[in-house]
Amino acid sequence: ISSASLQSRVAPDSLAILRIAQLFTTAASVTAPPWPTELNNTTVRLTDEADATVLAPISFVGPGQINLLLPGELTPGKVRAVVRTSAQLFEFDIEVATVAPALFSANNNGRGVPAATAVRVNAEGQETPVEVARCAFACVAAPISLGGEGDSVILTLNATGIRRAAELKIQAGEEVLNVLGVEPHPVTPGRDLVRVRIPREWAGRGAVDLLLVADTVPSNTVTILVE
């Protein structure tokens, strides 16, 4: 499943979770890239329909779960996964799509307020950070003020599964917003930063559902709050 949406749709060069109920191992993780292709005596070998075989970089191994990066060189289609630990071996097939857009949420469950940042830019180009989420026991949407005339609010969403997309757009109901820019996350492999301007016409709208469309494939839905 996608690490962002938790939906069963993944793509090359995206972050994914393998859930294997019978996987019994102690937990181990790495925080800083480059991630190893062997962690806690565990490897994930992937073979695509072109018979190309690669080892997936792994960031976490624990009971029932492996967090990894699906390598960018994988050919979309059926991919054979071989998971090997010091004591267990698993083999199964996964489907890898060309694109599998997914937005990270602040609560890591693929819904609710996005894991995002925002800045308000005034007419002189000065930027002021804008709160998107408020987190205590859980994260909720913070009211986003669009400021005065001449101000713009730029929202930066965290996404994965979009590296092979020819076209990206943000959709809010029937409205479509053009993406201002996309760039790789400076630290986390497989994660991308997607920038979009919040329209001034949304002032006072309240909760707005957003999804990212890569080519014609929609992501999971996240929600911001516009005051």
Tab-separated table of C-alpha atoms in Angstrom:
chain	number	residue	atom	x	y	z
A	1	ILE	CA	0.000	0.000	0.000
A	2	SER	CA	1.039	3.625	-0.422
A	3	SER	CA	2.768	5.102	2.623
A	4	ALA	CA	0.774	8.303	2.103
A	5	SER	CA	-2.777	7.261	1.171
A	6	LEU	CA	-2.699	3.731	2.648
A	7	GLN	CA	-4.442	2.664	-0.570
A	8	SER	CA	-3.373	-0.396	-2.539
A	9	ARG	CA	-1.895	1.566	-5.439
A	10	VAL	CA	1.843	2.114	-5.809
A	11	ALA	CA	4.210	3.360	-8.513
A	12	PRO	CA	7.938	3.345	-9.257
A	13	ASP	CA	9.941	5.790	-7.147
A	14	SER	CA	7.218	5.996	-4.500
A	15	LEU	CA	7.045	5.251	-0.789
A	16	ALA	CA	5.214	2.065	0.130
A	17	ILE	CA	4.386	-0.260	2.996
A	18	LEU	CA	4.442	-4.037	2.760
A	19	ARG	CA	2.080	-5.560	5.297
A	20	ILE	CA	2.795	-9.226	5.985
A	21	ALA	CA	0.811	-10.567	8.919
A	22	GLN	CA	3.125	-13.569	9.328
A	23	LEU	CA	6.289	-11.442	9.477
A	24	PHE	CA	7.829	-11.923	12.911
A	25	THR	CA	10.893	-9.823	13.605
A	26	THR	CA	12.151	-7.206	15.996
A	27	ALA	CA	11.730	-3.596	14.953
A	28	ALA	CA	14.524	-1.592	13.347
A	29	SER	CA	14.533	1.713	11.499
A	30	VAL	CA	16.785	4.269	9.854
A	31	THR	CA	16.045	7.977	9.714
A	32	ALA	CA	18.527	9.521	7.316
A	33	PRO	CA	19.005	8.470	3.689
A	34	PRO	CA	20.497	6.723	1.882
A	35	TRP	CA	18.397	3.846	3.173
A	36	PRO	CA	20.011	0.392	3.180
A	37	THR	CA	18.763	-2.488	1.041
A	38	GLU	CA	19.235	-4.764	4.043
A	39	LEU	CA	17.867	-3.815	7.459
A	40	ASN	CA	17.590	-6.079	10.476
A	41	ASN	CA	18.675	-9.035	8.294
A	42	THR	CA	15.735	-8.323	5.982
A	43	THR	CA	15.783	-7.725	2.219
A	44	VAL	CA	13.049	-7.089	-0.358
A	45	ARG	CA	13.960	-8.268	-3.863
A	46	LEU	CA	11.704	-7.073	-6.684
A	47	THR	CA	11.551	-8.542	-10.200
A	48	ASP	CA	9.423	-6.839	-12.846
A	49	GLU	CA	7.928	-8.202	-16.078
A	50	ALA	CA	11.058	-7.163	-17.967
A	51	ASP	CA	12.994	-9.574	-15.692
A	52	ALA	CA	14.903	-6.706	-14.102
A	53	THR	CA	15.661	-7.388	-10.436
A	54	VAL	CA	16.414	-4.736	-7.816
A	55	LEU	CA	16.653	-4.557	-4.045
A	56	ALA	CA	14.356	-2.008	-2.435
A	57	PRO	CA	15.783	0.562	0.010
A	58	ILE	CA	14.199	-0.028	3.429
A	59	SER	CA	13.507	2.522	6.181
A	60	PHE	CA	11.649	0.321	8.691
A	61	VAL	CA	11.223	-3.339	9.509
A	62	GLY	CA	8.953	-4.565	12.276
A	63	PRO	CA	6.381	-7.211	13.119
A	64	GLY	CA	3.974	-7.399	10.174
A	65	GLN	CA	5.346	-4.402	8.279
A	66	ILE	CA	8.176	-3.139	6.064
A	67	ASN	CA	8.462	0.489	4.915
A	68	LEU	CA	10.389	0.929	1.683
A	69	LEU	CA	11.027	2.862	-1.498
A	70	LEU	CA	9.901	1.215	-4.715
A	71	PRO	CA	12.904	1.737	-7.026
A	72	GLY	CA	12.398	4.061	-9.970
A	73	GLU	CA	13.786	1.575	-12.481
A	74	LEU	CA	10.869	-0.837	-12.007
A	75	THR	CA	8.701	-1.428	-15.077
A	76	PRO	CA	5.007	-0.937	-14.232
A	77	GLY	CA	2.942	-4.115	-14.181
A	78	LYS	CA	3.143	-7.287	-12.136
A	79	VAL	CA	6.189	-7.320	-9.858
A	80	ARG	CA	7.392	-10.375	-7.960
A	81	ALA	CA	8.435	-9.575	-4.402
A	82	VAL	CA	10.708	-11.852	-2.401
A	83	VAL	CA	11.052	-10.877	1.250
A	84	ARG	CA	13.823	-12.661	3.104
A	85	THR	CA	14.688	-12.440	6.787
A	86	SER	CA	17.161	-14.487	8.801
A	87	ALA	CA	14.371	-16.961	9.583
A	88	GLN	CA	11.535	-16.434	7.070
A	89	LEU	CA	10.899	-16.227	3.334
A	90	PHE	CA	7.856	-14.747	1.597
A	91	GLU	CA	7.052	-14.568	-2.122
A	92	PHE	CA	4.077	-12.758	-3.648
A	93	ASP	CA	3.071	-10.534	-6.572
A	94	ILE	CA	2.242	-6.833	-6.390
A	95	GLU	CA	0.805	-4.547	-9.062
A	96	VAL	CA	2.856	-1.435	-9.812
A	97	ALA	CA	1.123	1.365	-11.727
A	98	THR	CA	2.771	4.049	-13.846
A	99	VAL	CA	1.436	6.710	-11.483
A	100	ALA	CA	-0.191	6.324	-8.067
A	101	PRO	CA	-0.715	9.839	-6.683
A	102	ALA	CA	-1.028	9.995	-2.929
A	103	LEU	CA	-1.023	12.888	-0.455
A	104	PHE	CA	0.462	12.593	3.014
A	105	SER	CA	-1.836	13.591	5.867
A	106	ALA	CA	-0.826	15.079	9.200
A	107	ASN	CA	-2.337	12.101	11.024
A	108	ASN	CA	-0.573	9.564	8.772
A	109	ASN	CA	-3.873	7.929	7.838
A	110	GLY	CA	-4.374	9.326	4.325
A	111	ARG	CA	-7.246	11.655	5.211
A	112	GLY	CA	-8.072	14.814	7.140
A	113	VAL	CA	-5.694	17.754	7.231
A	114	PRO	CA	-2.703	17.359	4.884
A	115	ALA	CA	0.910	17.172	5.955
A	116	ALA	CA	1.601	20.542	4.388
A	117	THR	CA	3.109	23.968	4.871
A	118	ALA	CA	1.922	27.343	3.633
A	119	VAL	CA	3.255	30.880	3.276
A	120	ARG	CA	1.494	34.194	2.722
A	121	VAL	CA	3.295	36.396	0.198
A	122	ASN	CA	2.576	40.128	0.154
A	123	ALA	CA	2.904	42.536	-2.771
A	124	GLU	CA	6.561	43.174	-1.864
A	125	GLY	CA	7.368	39.479	-1.976
A	126	GLN	CA	7.763	39.070	1.778
A	127	GLU	CA	6.765	35.639	3.046
A	128	THR	CA	5.024	34.841	6.333
A	129	PRO	CA	4.475	31.235	7.473
A	130	VAL	CA	0.834	30.196	7.720
A	131	GLU	CA	-0.392	27.427	9.989
A	132	VAL	CA	-2.123	24.555	8.172
A	133	ALA	CA	-2.588	22.028	10.993
A	134	ARG	CA	-2.741	22.102	14.773
A	135	CYS	CA	-1.567	18.943	16.460
A	136	ALA	CA	-2.055	17.758	20.022
A	137	PHE	CA	-3.334	14.209	20.505
A	138	ALA	CA	-4.370	14.378	16.849
A	139	CYS	CA	-4.000	16.940	14.075
A	140	VAL	CA	-6.886	19.156	12.956
A	141	ALA	CA	-7.081	21.792	10.237
A	142	ALA	CA	-6.050	25.302	11.294
A	143	PRO	CA	-7.951	28.252	9.762
A	144	ILE	CA	-5.932	29.673	6.865
A	145	SER	CA	-6.269	33.438	6.437
A	146	LEU	CA	-5.752	34.635	2.885
A	147	GLY	CA	-4.706	38.092	4.131
A	148	GLY	CA	-5.407	41.422	2.486
A	149	GLU	CA	-5.662	42.462	-1.138
A	150	GLY	CA	-2.403	41.786	-2.932
A	151	ASP	CA	-1.537	38.834	-0.667
A	152	SER	CA	-1.213	35.282	-1.951
A	153	VAL	CA	-1.162	32.060	0.058
A	154	ILE	CA	0.946	29.250	-1.386
A	155	LEU	CA	0.218	25.754	-0.079
A	156	THR	CA	2.905	23.061	-0.313
A	157	LEU	CA	1.602	19.506	-0.181
A	158	ASN	CA	3.659	16.359	0.374
A	159	ALA	CA	3.017	13.669	-2.218
A	160	THR	CA	4.354	10.407	-3.574
A	161	GLY	CA	3.716	8.233	-6.618
A	162	ILE	CA	3.844	11.064	-9.176
A	163	ARG	CA	7.350	10.900	-10.659
A	164	ARG	CA	6.165	9.561	-14.048
A	165	ALA	CA	3.131	11.835	-14.404
A	166	ALA	CA	2.869	13.947	-17.562
A	167	GLU	CA	0.306	16.306	-16.007
A	168	LEU	CA	-0.514	17.303	-12.437
A	169	LYS	CA	-3.402	19.370	-11.100
A	170	ILE	CA	-5.207	19.978	-7.831
A	171	GLN	CA	-8.946	19.410	-7.805
A	172	ALA	CA	-11.457	20.831	-5.308
A	173	GLY	CA	-14.900	19.622	-6.246
A	174	GLU	CA	-15.507	20.864	-9.773
A	175	GLU	CA	-12.700	23.430	-9.534
A	176	VAL	CA	-9.259	22.693	-10.932
A	177	LEU	CA	-6.111	24.505	-9.784
A	178	ASN	CA	-2.878	24.573	-11.721
A	179	VAL	CA	0.177	23.269	-9.916
A	180	LEU	CA	2.782	26.020	-9.519
A	181	GLY	CA	5.712	23.664	-9.198
A	182	VAL	CA	6.939	20.260	-8.074
A	183	GLU	CA	10.289	19.377	-6.578
A	184	PRO	CA	11.752	16.386	-4.759
A	185	HIS	CA	11.711	16.550	-0.986
A	186	PRO	CA	15.192	17.639	0.141
A	187	VAL	CA	15.558	14.727	2.594
A	188	THR	CA	13.092	11.896	2.014
A	189	PRO	CA	13.477	9.832	-1.179
A	190	GLY	CA	10.286	9.169	-3.121
A	191	ARG	CA	8.510	12.187	-1.623
A	192	ASP	CA	7.681	15.301	-3.661
A	193	LEU	CA	6.615	18.831	-2.749
A	194	VAL	CA	3.656	20.130	-4.763
A	195	ARG	CA	2.920	23.881	-4.647
A	196	VAL	CA	-0.452	25.464	-5.396
A	197	ARG	CA	-1.962	28.916	-4.839
A	198	ILE	CA	-5.152	29.071	-2.768
A	199	PRO	CA	-7.646	31.230	-4.729
A	200	ARG	CA	-8.738	34.431	-3.036
A	201	GLU	CA	-12.310	33.518	-3.999
A	202	TRP	CA	-12.124	30.802	-1.351
A	203	ALA	CA	-12.071	33.339	1.493
A	204	GLY	CA	-14.665	32.321	4.069
A	205	ARG	CA	-15.352	28.983	2.408
A	206	GLY	CA	-14.400	26.884	5.433
A	207	ALA	CA	-13.507	23.230	4.850
A	208	VAL	CA	-12.219	22.501	1.335
A	209	ASP	CA	-11.462	18.995	0.103
A	210	LEU	CA	-8.409	18.686	-2.141
A	211	LEU	CA	-7.055	15.859	-4.231
A	212	LEU	CA	-4.081	15.585	-6.548
A	213	VAL	CA	-4.716	14.284	-10.070
A	214	ALA	CA	-1.725	12.760	-11.860
A	215	ASP	CA	-2.615	12.380	-15.533
A	216	THR	CA	-6.190	11.097	-14.988
A	217	VAL	CA	-5.595	9.258	-11.703
A	218	PRO	CA	-6.896	10.917	-8.500
A	219	SER	CA	-5.210	10.739	-5.115
A	220	ASN	CA	-6.770	10.347	-1.707
A	221	THR	CA	-8.647	13.409	-0.385
A	222	VAL	CA	-7.282	15.807	2.234
A	223	THR	CA	-9.026	18.808	3.781
A	224	ILE	CA	-7.904	22.365	4.535
A	225	LEU	CA	-9.811	25.104	6.342
A	226	VAL	CA	-10.021	28.548	4.682
A	227	GLU	CA	-11.306	31.494	6.738
